[in-house]
């Protein structure tokens, strides 16, 4: 199994931070129009930083595993840092994503940008 497959399988089987926050400060939802898969991100912000984060959604293993991984990457970061968040950081953390699945892997980043209003 490649490192990429291992990361996807791990987060798909044991999703981190899945669910809803009771009173989120920022919410972003993105749907892949090609397949209907969806990711919703909720952020709790304190002192300008991500104090808590949850994701929810349904769809392919890559989109949901990428959302799980993204929640781990962004917890504790400032909103200013999140506005600078690059697709490549998530793709690198995933271990490299094949070109045909980029839309799946980046669905949660698009949800994040919606949450940030950018
Ligand atoms: Fe729909 Fe992956 S197949 S997001």
Short mmCIF file of N, CA, C and O and ligand atoms in Angstrom, two decimals:
data_model
loop_
_atom_site.label_atom_id
_atom_site.label_comp_id
_atom_site.label_asym_id
_atom_site.label_seq_id
_atom_site.Cartn_x
_atom_site.Cartn_y
_atom_site.Cartn_z
N UNK A 1 0.84 -1.19 0.00
CA UNK A 1 0.00 0.00 0.00
C UNK A 1 0.89 1.25 0.00
O UNK A 1 1.85 1.32 0.76
N UNK A 2 0.55 2.22 -0.82
CA UNK A 2 1.36 3.44 -0.88
C UNK A 2 1.08 4.31 0.35
O UNK A 2 0.04 4.17 1.00
N UNK A 3 2.00 5.25 0.68
CA UNK A 3 1.75 6.17 1.80
C UNK A 3 0.43 6.91 1.63
O UNK A 3 -0.31 7.12 2.60
N UNK A 4 0.12 7.30 0.42
CA UNK A 4 -1.13 8.00 0.13
C UNK A 4 -2.34 7.12 0.48
O UNK A 4 -3.28 7.56 1.15
N UNK A 5 -2.30 5.88 0.05
CA UNK A 5 -3.42 4.97 0.34
C UNK A 5 -3.56 4.73 1.84
O UNK A 5 -4.66 4.62 2.37
N UNK A 6 -2.42 4.64 2.53
CA UNK A 6 -2.46 4.42 3.98
C UNK A 6 -3.12 5.59 4.71
O UNK A 6 -3.92 5.40 5.62
N UNK A 7 -2.77 6.81 4.31
CA UNK A 7 -3.35 8.01 4.95
C UNK A 7 -4.85 8.05 4.69
O UNK A 7 -5.65 8.28 5.61
N UNK A 8 -5.24 7.81 3.45
CA UNK A 8 -6.67 7.85 3.11
C UNK A 8 -7.43 6.80 3.91
O UNK A 8 -8.48 7.08 4.51
N UNK A 9 -6.90 5.60 3.94
CA UNK A 9 -7.59 4.50 4.64
C UNK A 9 -7.71 4.79 6.14
O UNK A 9 -8.75 4.58 6.75
N UNK A 10 -6.62 5.30 6.72
CA UNK A 10 -6.61 5.61 8.15
C UNK A 10 -7.70 6.64 8.48
O UNK A 10 -8.51 6.43 9.39
N UNK A 11 -7.74 7.73 7.74
CA UNK A 11 -8.71 8.80 8.04
C UNK A 11 -10.13 8.41 7.64
O UNK A 11 -11.09 8.90 8.22
N UNK A 12 -10.25 7.55 6.64
CA UNK A 12 -11.58 7.10 6.22
C UNK A 12 -12.17 6.18 7.29
O UNK A 12 -13.33 6.29 7.64
N UNK A 13 -11.34 5.30 7.81
CA UNK A 13 -11.84 4.35 8.82
C UNK A 13 -11.98 4.98 10.20
O UNK A 13 -12.85 4.59 10.97
N UNK A 14 -11.09 5.92 10.51
CA UNK A 14 -11.09 6.58 11.83
C UNK A 14 -11.10 8.09 11.66
O UNK A 14 -10.09 8.75 11.91
N UNK A 15 -12.21 8.63 11.21
CA UNK A 15 -12.24 10.08 10.96
C UNK A 15 -12.02 10.90 12.22
O UNK A 15 -12.55 10.58 13.28
N UNK A 16 -11.19 11.95 12.11
CA UNK A 16 -10.91 12.85 13.22
C UNK A 16 -11.87 14.03 13.14
O UNK A 16 -12.10 14.57 12.07
N UNK A 17 -12.35 14.43 14.30
CA UNK A 17 -13.16 15.65 14.40
C UNK A 17 -14.40 15.61 13.51
O UNK A 17 -14.76 16.61 12.89
N UNK A 18 -15.02 14.45 13.42
CA UNK A 18 -16.25 14.34 12.63
C UNK A 18 -17.45 14.67 13.52
O UNK A 18 -17.52 14.24 14.67
N UNK A 19 -18.38 15.44 12.98
CA UNK A 19 -19.58 15.79 13.73
C UNK A 19 -19.89 17.27 13.60
O UNK A 19 -19.49 17.90 12.63
N UNK A 20 -20.59 17.78 14.58
CA UNK A 20 -21.01 19.17 14.54
C UNK A 20 -20.62 19.86 15.85
O UNK A 20 -20.59 19.21 16.90
N UNK A 21 -20.36 21.16 15.76
CA UNK A 21 -20.16 21.98 16.95
C UNK A 21 -21.51 22.55 17.38
O UNK A 21 -22.39 22.78 16.54
N UNK A 22 -21.67 22.80 18.66
CA UNK A 22 -22.97 23.29 19.12
C UNK A 22 -23.22 24.73 18.67
O UNK A 22 -24.34 25.11 18.38
N UNK A 23 -22.16 25.53 18.60
CA UNK A 23 -22.36 26.94 18.25
C UNK A 23 -21.16 27.45 17.46
O UNK A 23 -20.38 28.27 17.96
N UNK A 24 -21.01 27.00 16.22
CA UNK A 24 -19.81 27.37 15.45
C UNK A 24 -19.80 28.85 15.09
O UNK A 24 -20.86 29.45 14.89
N UNK A 25 -18.60 29.42 14.99
CA UNK A 25 -18.46 30.81 14.58
C UNK A 25 -18.42 30.93 13.06
O UNK A 25 -18.88 31.93 12.50
N UNK A 26 -17.82 29.94 12.41
CA UNK A 26 -17.71 29.97 10.95
C UNK A 26 -18.14 28.61 10.39
O UNK A 26 -17.77 27.57 10.95
N UNK A 27 -18.88 28.64 9.30
CA UNK A 27 -19.34 27.40 8.67
C UNK A 27 -19.14 27.54 7.16
O UNK A 27 -19.45 28.59 6.58
N UNK A 28 -18.60 26.49 6.55
CA UNK A 28 -18.45 26.48 5.10
C UNK A 28 -18.85 25.13 4.57
O UNK A 28 -18.50 24.10 5.15
N UNK A 29 -19.60 25.14 3.47
CA UNK A 29 -20.03 23.88 2.87
C UNK A 29 -19.72 23.92 1.39
O UNK A 29 -19.90 24.95 0.74
N UNK A 30 -19.23 22.81 0.89
CA UNK A 30 -18.92 22.73 -0.53
C UNK A 30 -19.40 21.40 -1.08
O UNK A 30 -19.27 20.37 -0.43
N UNK A 31 -19.97 21.46 -2.28
CA UNK A 31 -20.46 20.25 -2.94
C UNK A 31 -19.72 20.11 -4.27
O UNK A 31 -19.53 21.10 -4.98
N UNK A 32 -19.30 18.90 -4.55
CA UNK A 32 -18.71 18.63 -5.86
C UNK A 32 -19.87 18.43 -6.84
O UNK A 32 -20.61 17.45 -6.73
N UNK A 33 -20.05 19.35 -7.79
CA UNK A 33 -21.20 19.26 -8.68
C UNK A 33 -21.17 18.03 -9.59
O UNK A 33 -22.19 17.60 -10.10
N UNK A 34 -20.00 17.44 -9.75
CA UNK A 34 -19.88 16.29 -10.64
C UNK A 34 -20.47 15.02 -10.03
O UNK A 34 -20.91 14.13 -10.75
N UNK A 35 -20.45 14.93 -8.69
CA UNK A 35 -20.88 13.69 -8.04
C UNK A 35 -21.86 13.91 -6.90
O UNK A 35 -22.49 12.97 -6.43
N UNK A 36 -21.98 15.15 -6.44
CA UNK A 36 -22.89 15.44 -5.33
C UNK A 36 -22.28 15.23 -3.96
O UNK A 36 -22.95 15.44 -2.95
N UNK A 37 -21.03 14.81 -3.89
CA UNK A 37 -20.38 14.62 -2.59
C UNK A 37 -20.20 15.98 -1.91
O UNK A 37 -20.01 17.00 -2.57
N UNK A 38 -20.24 15.95 -0.57
CA UNK A 38 -20.26 17.22 0.16
C UNK A 38 -19.38 17.17 1.39
O UNK A 38 -19.20 16.11 2.00
N UNK A 39 -18.82 18.33 1.73
CA UNK A 39 -18.06 18.50 2.98
C UNK A 39 -18.52 19.79 3.63
O UNK A 39 -18.64 20.84 2.97
N UNK A 40 -18.81 19.70 4.94
CA UNK A 40 -19.17 20.88 5.72
C UNK A 40 -18.12 21.03 6.81
O UNK A 40 -17.80 20.07 7.51
N UNK A 41 -17.58 22.23 6.96
CA UNK A 41 -16.59 22.51 8.00
C UNK A 41 -17.16 23.53 8.97
O UNK A 41 -17.77 24.52 8.55
N UNK A 42 -16.98 23.28 10.24
CA UNK A 42 -17.42 24.22 11.27
C UNK A 42 -16.21 24.58 12.14
O UNK A 42 -15.46 23.69 12.56
N UNK A 43 -16.05 25.88 12.40
CA UNK A 43 -14.92 26.35 13.20
C UNK A 43 -15.41 27.14 14.40
O UNK A 43 -16.34 27.95 14.29
N UNK A 44 -14.77 26.90 15.51
CA UNK A 44 -14.95 27.73 16.69
C UNK A 44 -13.69 28.57 16.79
O UNK A 44 -12.57 28.03 16.77
N UNK A 45 -13.85 29.88 16.88
CA UNK A 45 -12.71 30.79 16.86
C UNK A 45 -12.57 31.47 18.21
O UNK A 45 -13.56 31.96 18.78
N UNK A 46 -11.35 31.50 18.72
CA UNK A 46 -11.07 32.19 19.97
C UNK A 46 -9.74 32.91 19.84
O UNK A 46 -8.74 32.30 19.40
N UNK A 47 -9.69 34.19 20.19
CA UNK A 47 -8.48 35.00 20.04
C UNK A 47 -7.92 34.93 18.62
O UNK A 47 -6.69 34.89 18.43
N UNK A 48 -8.82 34.87 17.66
CA UNK A 48 -8.39 34.87 16.26
C UNK A 48 -7.82 33.55 15.78
O UNK A 48 -7.26 33.48 14.68
N UNK A 49 -7.95 32.51 16.61
CA UNK A 49 -7.41 31.20 16.22
C UNK A 49 -8.49 30.13 16.26
O UNK A 49 -9.50 30.28 16.97
N UNK A 50 -8.25 29.05 15.54
CA UNK A 50 -9.20 27.94 15.51
C UNK A 50 -9.09 27.17 16.82
O UNK A 50 -8.12 26.45 17.06
N UNK A 51 -10.11 27.35 17.68
CA UNK A 51 -10.10 26.68 18.98
C UNK A 51 -10.68 25.27 18.86
O UNK A 51 -10.30 24.37 19.61
N UNK A 52 -11.59 25.10 17.91
CA UNK A 52 -12.19 23.79 17.71
C UNK A 52 -12.68 23.69 16.27
O UNK A 52 -12.97 24.72 15.64
N UNK A 53 -12.79 22.49 15.79
CA UNK A 53 -13.18 22.30 14.39
C UNK A 53 -13.85 20.94 14.23
O UNK A 53 -13.47 19.98 14.90
N UNK A 54 -14.87 20.90 13.38
CA UNK A 54 -15.53 19.64 13.04
C UNK A 54 -15.81 19.63 11.54
O UNK A 54 -15.97 20.68 10.92
N UNK A 55 -15.89 18.42 11.02
CA UNK A 55 -16.36 18.30 9.64
C UNK A 55 -17.49 17.29 9.60
O UNK A 55 -17.63 16.43 10.47
N UNK A 56 -18.29 17.43 8.56
CA UNK A 56 -19.35 16.47 8.32
C UNK A 56 -19.51 16.38 6.81
O UNK A 56 -19.04 17.25 6.08
N UNK A 57 -20.16 15.33 6.36
CA UNK A 57 -20.37 15.23 4.93
C UNK A 57 -20.60 13.81 4.51
O UNK A 57 -20.68 12.90 5.34
N UNK A 58 -20.73 13.66 3.21
CA UNK A 58 -20.83 12.31 2.66
C UNK A 58 -20.18 12.31 1.29
O UNK A 58 -20.20 13.33 0.59
N UNK A 59 -19.60 11.17 0.97
CA UNK A 59 -18.97 11.10 -0.33
C UNK A 59 -17.86 10.08 -0.36
O UNK A 59 -17.76 9.21 0.51
N UNK A 60 -17.01 10.24 -1.35
CA UNK A 60 -15.95 9.25 -1.57
C UNK A 60 -14.93 9.28 -0.42
O UNK A 60 -14.84 10.25 0.33
N UNK A 61 -14.18 8.21 -0.32
CA UNK A 61 -13.19 8.07 0.75
C UNK A 61 -12.18 9.21 0.71
O UNK A 61 -11.77 9.71 1.76
N UNK A 62 -11.78 9.64 -0.47
CA UNK A 62 -10.75 10.68 -0.56
C UNK A 62 -11.26 12.01 -0.01
O UNK A 62 -10.59 12.67 0.79
N UNK A 63 -12.46 12.40 -0.40
CA UNK A 63 -12.98 13.69 0.08
C UNK A 63 -13.18 13.69 1.59
O UNK A 63 -12.85 14.68 2.27
N UNK A 64 -13.68 12.60 2.13
CA UNK A 64 -13.97 12.55 3.56
C UNK A 64 -12.68 12.39 4.37
O UNK A 64 -12.52 12.99 5.44
N UNK A 65 -11.75 11.60 3.87
CA UNK A 65 -10.46 11.45 4.55
C UNK A 65 -9.68 12.76 4.51
O UNK A 65 -9.03 13.16 5.49
N UNK A 66 -9.75 13.47 3.39
CA UNK A 66 -9.06 14.76 3.27
C UNK A 66 -9.66 15.77 4.24
O UNK A 66 -8.93 16.58 4.83
N UNK A 67 -10.98 15.72 4.43
CA UNK A 67 -11.62 16.64 5.38
C UNK A 67 -11.14 16.34 6.80
O UNK A 67 -10.86 17.25 7.57
N UNK A 68 -11.06 15.07 7.13
CA UNK A 68 -10.58 14.67 8.45
C UNK A 68 -9.15 15.18 8.67
O UNK A 68 -8.84 15.78 9.70
N UNK A 69 -8.30 14.97 7.69
CA UNK A 69 -6.91 15.41 7.80
C UNK A 69 -6.83 16.94 7.89
O UNK A 69 -6.04 17.48 8.68
N UNK A 70 -7.65 17.62 7.13
CA UNK A 70 -7.62 19.09 7.16
C UNK A 70 -7.96 19.62 8.55
O UNK A 70 -7.35 20.59 9.00
N UNK A 71 -8.90 18.98 9.23
CA UNK A 71 -9.24 19.47 10.58
C UNK A 71 -8.02 19.40 11.49
O UNK A 71 -7.83 20.27 12.34
N UNK A 72 -7.21 18.38 11.32
CA UNK A 72 -6.01 18.26 12.16
C UNK A 72 -4.98 19.34 11.79
O UNK A 72 -4.26 19.84 12.65
N UNK A 73 -4.91 19.66 10.51
CA UNK A 73 -3.92 20.64 10.06
C UNK A 73 -4.26 22.06 10.51
O UNK A 73 -3.36 22.87 10.73
N UNK A 74 -5.55 22.37 10.60
CA UNK A 74 -5.91 23.78 10.84
C UNK A 74 -6.18 24.11 12.29
O UNK A 74 -6.22 25.29 12.66
N UNK A 75 -6.37 23.12 13.13
CA UNK A 75 -6.65 23.40 14.55
C UNK A 75 -5.50 24.22 15.14
O UNK A 75 -4.33 23.87 14.98
N UNK A 76 -5.84 25.30 15.83
CA UNK A 76 -4.84 26.12 16.48
C UNK A 76 -4.25 27.22 15.60
O UNK A 76 -3.53 28.09 16.09
N UNK A 77 -4.55 27.19 14.32
CA UNK A 77 -3.99 28.23 13.44
C UNK A 77 -4.85 29.49 13.49
O UNK A 77 -6.04 29.45 13.75
N UNK A 78 -4.20 30.60 13.17
CA UNK A 78 -4.91 31.87 13.13
C UNK A 78 -5.71 31.96 11.83
O UNK A 78 -5.37 31.29 10.83
N UNK A 79 -6.75 32.79 11.85
CA UNK A 79 -7.54 32.98 10.64
C UNK A 79 -6.68 33.57 9.52
O UNK A 79 -6.86 33.25 8.35
N UNK A 80 -5.73 34.42 9.90
CA UNK A 80 -4.82 34.99 8.90
C UNK A 80 -4.01 33.87 8.23
O UNK A 80 -3.83 33.87 7.01
N UNK A 81 -3.55 32.94 9.03
CA UNK A 81 -2.80 31.81 8.45
C UNK A 81 -3.69 30.97 7.55
O UNK A 81 -3.26 30.49 6.50
N UNK A 82 -4.94 30.78 7.97
CA UNK A 82 -5.84 29.95 7.16
C UNK A 82 -6.13 30.59 5.81
O UNK A 82 -6.34 29.89 4.82
N UNK A 83 -6.16 31.93 5.79
CA UNK A 83 -6.40 32.59 4.50
C UNK A 83 -5.25 32.36 3.54
O UNK A 83 -5.41 32.51 2.32
N UNK A 84 -4.11 32.01 4.08
CA UNK A 84 -2.93 31.72 3.24
C UNK A 84 -2.77 30.22 2.98
O UNK A 84 -1.79 29.81 2.36
N UNK A 85 -3.71 29.42 3.48
CA UNK A 85 -3.58 27.97 3.35
C UNK A 85 -3.57 27.57 1.88
O UNK A 85 -4.43 27.97 1.10
N UNK A 86 -2.59 26.78 1.50
CA UNK A 86 -2.42 26.39 0.10
C UNK A 86 -2.88 24.95 -0.12
O UNK A 86 -2.67 24.08 0.72
N UNK A 87 -3.45 24.73 -1.29
CA UNK A 87 -3.87 23.37 -1.67
C UNK A 87 -2.74 22.37 -1.47
O UNK A 87 -2.95 21.24 -1.01
N UNK A 88 -1.53 22.81 -1.82
CA UNK A 88 -0.38 21.90 -1.81
C UNK A 88 -0.10 21.34 -0.42
O UNK A 88 0.42 20.23 -0.30
N UNK A 89 -0.42 22.12 0.62
CA UNK A 89 -0.14 21.63 1.97
C UNK A 89 -0.99 20.39 2.27
O UNK A 89 -0.49 19.40 2.82
N UNK A 90 -2.25 20.45 1.92
CA UNK A 90 -3.11 19.28 2.16
C UNK A 90 -2.70 18.12 1.25
O UNK A 90 -2.62 16.97 1.70
N UNK A 91 -2.43 18.42 0.00
CA UNK A 91 -2.06 17.35 -0.93
C UNK A 91 -0.77 16.68 -0.46
O UNK A 91 -0.64 15.44 -0.53
N UNK A 92 0.15 17.47 0.05
CA UNK A 92 1.41 16.91 0.55
C UNK A 92 1.15 16.05 1.79
O UNK A 92 1.72 14.95 1.93
N UNK A 93 0.28 16.53 2.69
CA UNK A 93 -0.03 15.76 3.90
C UNK A 93 -0.73 14.45 3.54
O UNK A 93 -0.60 13.45 4.26
N UNK A 94 -1.45 14.46 2.44
CA UNK A 94 -2.12 13.23 1.99
C UNK A 94 -1.13 12.25 1.36
O UNK A 94 -1.46 11.09 1.14
N UNK A 95 0.04 12.73 1.06
CA UNK A 95 1.06 11.86 0.47
C UNK A 95 1.04 11.88 -1.04
O UNK A 95 1.58 10.97 -1.68
N UNK A 96 0.41 12.91 -1.59
CA UNK A 96 0.36 13.00 -3.06
C UNK A 96 -0.95 12.39 -3.54
O UNK A 96 -1.33 11.31 -3.11
N UNK A 97 -1.64 13.12 -4.41
CA UNK A 97 -2.95 12.68 -4.89
C UNK A 97 -2.89 12.59 -6.40
O UNK A 97 -2.33 13.47 -7.06
N UNK A 98 -3.46 11.52 -6.93
CA UNK A 98 -3.44 11.40 -8.38
C UNK A 98 -4.32 12.49 -9.01
O UNK A 98 -5.32 12.90 -8.42
N UNK A 99 -3.89 12.93 -10.17
CA UNK A 99 -4.48 14.11 -10.82
C UNK A 99 -6.00 14.00 -10.97
O UNK A 99 -6.71 14.98 -10.78
N UNK A 100 -6.48 12.81 -11.26
CA UNK A 100 -7.92 12.65 -11.51
C UNK A 100 -8.76 12.76 -10.24
O UNK A 100 -9.97 12.85 -10.32
N UNK A 101 -8.12 12.74 -9.06
CA UNK A 101 -8.86 12.83 -7.81
C UNK A 101 -8.63 14.15 -7.08
O UNK A 101 -8.96 14.29 -5.91
N UNK A 102 -8.03 15.11 -7.76
CA UNK A 102 -7.74 16.40 -7.10
C UNK A 102 -9.01 17.08 -6.60
O UNK A 102 -9.02 17.66 -5.52
N UNK A 103 -10.08 17.03 -7.39
CA UNK A 103 -11.33 17.68 -6.98
C UNK A 103 -11.86 17.06 -5.69
O UNK A 103 -12.40 17.77 -4.84
N UNK A 104 -11.70 15.75 -5.54
CA UNK A 104 -12.13 15.07 -4.32
C UNK A 104 -11.30 15.56 -3.14
O UNK A 104 -11.83 15.96 -2.10
N UNK A 105 -9.99 15.54 -3.30
CA UNK A 105 -9.08 15.86 -2.20
C UNK A 105 -9.20 17.31 -1.76
O UNK A 105 -9.00 17.63 -0.59
N UNK A 106 -9.53 18.19 -2.71
CA UNK A 106 -9.56 19.63 -2.38
C UNK A 106 -10.94 20.14 -2.01
O UNK A 106 -11.10 21.33 -1.68
N UNK A 107 -11.93 19.26 -2.00
CA UNK A 107 -13.28 19.67 -1.60
C UNK A 107 -13.28 20.33 -0.21
O UNK A 107 -13.89 21.40 -0.03
N UNK A 108 -12.61 19.75 0.79
CA UNK A 108 -12.61 20.40 2.11
C UNK A 108 -11.89 21.74 2.14
O UNK A 108 -12.25 22.61 2.94
N UNK A 109 -10.88 21.93 1.31
CA UNK A 109 -10.20 23.24 1.27
C UNK A 109 -11.15 24.29 0.73
O UNK A 109 -11.18 25.44 1.20
N UNK A 110 -11.96 23.90 -0.24
CA UNK A 110 -12.94 24.85 -0.78
C UNK A 110 -13.99 25.19 0.28
O UNK A 110 -14.46 26.32 0.36
N UNK A 111 -14.36 24.19 1.08
CA UNK A 111 -15.29 24.44 2.19
C UNK A 111 -14.66 25.40 3.20
O UNK A 111 -15.33 26.29 3.72
N UNK A 112 -13.37 25.23 3.47
CA UNK A 112 -12.66 26.13 4.37
C UNK A 112 -12.70 27.56 3.85
O UNK A 112 -12.96 28.51 4.59
N UNK A 113 -12.45 27.72 2.57
CA UNK A 113 -12.43 29.07 1.99
C UNK A 113 -13.82 29.71 2.06
O UNK A 113 -13.94 30.92 2.27
N UNK A 114 -14.83 28.90 1.90
CA UNK A 114 -16.19 29.44 2.06
C UNK A 114 -16.43 29.88 3.49
O UNK A 114 -17.03 30.93 3.75
N UNK A 115 -15.96 29.08 4.44
CA UNK A 115 -16.12 29.43 5.86
C UNK A 115 -15.43 30.76 6.16
O UNK A 115 -15.90 31.55 6.97
N UNK A 116 -14.31 31.00 5.50
CA UNK A 116 -13.53 32.21 5.73
C UNK A 116 -14.06 33.38 4.91
O UNK A 116 -13.58 34.51 5.03
N UNK A 117 -15.01 33.07 4.04
CA UNK A 117 -15.57 34.12 3.18
C UNK A 117 -14.61 34.56 2.12
O UNK A 117 -14.67 35.70 1.65
N UNK A 118 -13.70 33.68 1.74
CA UNK A 118 -12.71 34.05 0.71
C UNK A 118 -12.77 33.09 -0.47
O UNK A 118 -13.49 32.13 -0.45
FE1 LIG B 1 -17.19 12.93 -5.39
FE2 LIG B 1 -14.78 12.28 -4.78
S1 LIG B 1 -16.09 11.21 -6.15
S2 LIG B 1 -15.78 14.10 -4.24
#
